[in-house]
Amino acid sequence: MELIIAANWKMHKTAAETAEFCAQLRLQEGRFSKVEVLLCPPFTALAAAAAALEGSTIKLGAQNISWEEKGAYTGEIAPRMLKEFGVSHVILGHSERRHIFGEDDTVIRKKLERALHEGLLPILCIGETEAQRSAKKTASVLERQLHAALEGLDPESVGKLVIAYEPVWAIGTGQAASPDDAAAAASLAHAVVEKILGDKVGSALRVQYGGSVNAGNIGGFVSLPPVNGALVGGASLEPDSFAELIVAAGEAAGH
Ligand code: PGA
């Protein structure tokens, strides 16, 4: 299964910085042949990214969407506005959206349905907090988040899906999960999605690990079969080291 390595830039990079990054990354693109690479810049940099990536296989994702199609929703961005720039993916349920901006399972479900309806491929983030982990509730938290987002969806409408397992305590802390723990969570996600949505969605599903991934530790994650890529924050902000991370992932996964 092809790996998917996605860059989540969060609130970093202007349009000019994005164009420069894309130009630099493209110099190394020939080395990424078997890895699907996705950049998720801020909304304001999407046009610059789209222009700089023209003719490239590097794809574009958004970090958020409105659950509404259009209308009187000040400050919101609709999927159709993003598709105009060639955006194909959207990150949903990221822990920063859940914990800083108060998005709960209901909001995430509405956004997921909107993404599917508009033909954007969701990267659904799930993950436990430090307290939930200490209380040995990781599996039940992941199951609850997956059920809330996916239960009752028509498998035909889902098609492809990406889940990002991102333990909250590992995001931006420099303290990544162990590859074994990431693989255990990824296998649970594969099993739960297959149970909820059936074999067809299950077999197309890719599960990423996210949380303090870098070029040095990526190999340990993607060499374990349930882990099909990574969602990368801090280590995706500099083009040369992000390129090294992508190459290391491809090598470790045996491509
Ligand atoms: P990090 O962020 O790689 O900086 O830990 C990952 C994420 O939030 O997706």
Coordinates of N, CA, C and O in Angstrom, one line a residue, residues 65-74 76-81 114 117-118:
I65 N -12.5 22.9 7.3 CA -13.5 23.3 6.4 C -14.8 23.7 7.2 O -14.9 23.3 8.4
S66 N -15.7 24.4 6.6 CA -17.0 24.5 7.2 C -17.8 23.3 6.9 O -17.6 22.6 5.9
W67 N -18.8 23.0 7.8 CA -19.7 21.9 7.5 C -20.8 22.3 6.6 O -21.6 21.5 6.2
E68 N -20.9 23.7 6.4 CA -22.0 24.2 5.5 C -21.5 24.3 4.1 O -20.3 24.4 3.8
E69 N -22.5 24.3 3.1 CA -22.1 24.4 1.7 C -21.7 25.8 1.4 O -20.8 26.1 0.7
K70 N -22.6 26.8 1.8 CA -22.3 28.2 1.6 C -23.3 29.0 2.5 O -24.2 28.3 3.1
G71 N -23.2 30.3 2.6 CA -24.2 31.0 3.3 C -23.6 32.0 4.3 O -22.4 32.4 4.2
A72 N -24.4 32.5 5.2 CA -24.1 33.6 6.2 C -23.3 33.0 7.3 O -23.8 32.7 8.4
Y73 N -22.0 32.7 7.1 CA -21.2 32.0 8.1 C -19.9 32.8 8.2 O -18.9 32.3 7.6
T74 N -19.9 33.9 8.8 CA -18.7 34.8 8.8 C -17.4 34.1 9.2 O -17.4 33.5 10.2
E76 N -15.9 31.6 7.8 CA -15.8 30.2 7.4 C -15.4 30.0 6.0 O -15.5 30.9 5.1
I77 N -14.9 28.8 5.7 CA -14.4 28.5 4.3 C -15.1 27.2 3.9 O -15.0 26.2 4.6
A78 N -15.7 27.3 2.7 CA -16.5 26.1 2.2 C -15.6 25.2 1.3 O -14.7 25.8 0.6
P79 N -15.8 23.9 1.3 CA -15.0 23.0 0.4 C -14.9 23.5 -1.0 O -13.9 23.4 -1.6
R80 N -16.0 24.0 -1.6 CA -15.9 24.4 -3.0 C -14.9 25.5 -3.2 O -14.4 25.7 -4.3
M81 N -14.7 26.3 -2.2 CA -13.7 27.4 -2.4 C -12.3 26.8 -2.4 O -11.4 27.4 -3.0
R114 N -19.6 16.6 5.2 CA -19.5 17.7 4.2 C -18.3 17.4 3.2 O -18.5 17.5 2.0
H117 N -19.3 14.6 0.9 CA -20.3 15.0 0.0 C -19.6 15.9 -1.2 O -20.0 15.8 -2.3
E118 N -18.6 16.6 -0.8 CA -18.0 17.5 -1.8 C -16.8 16.8 -2.5 O -16.1 17.5 -3.2

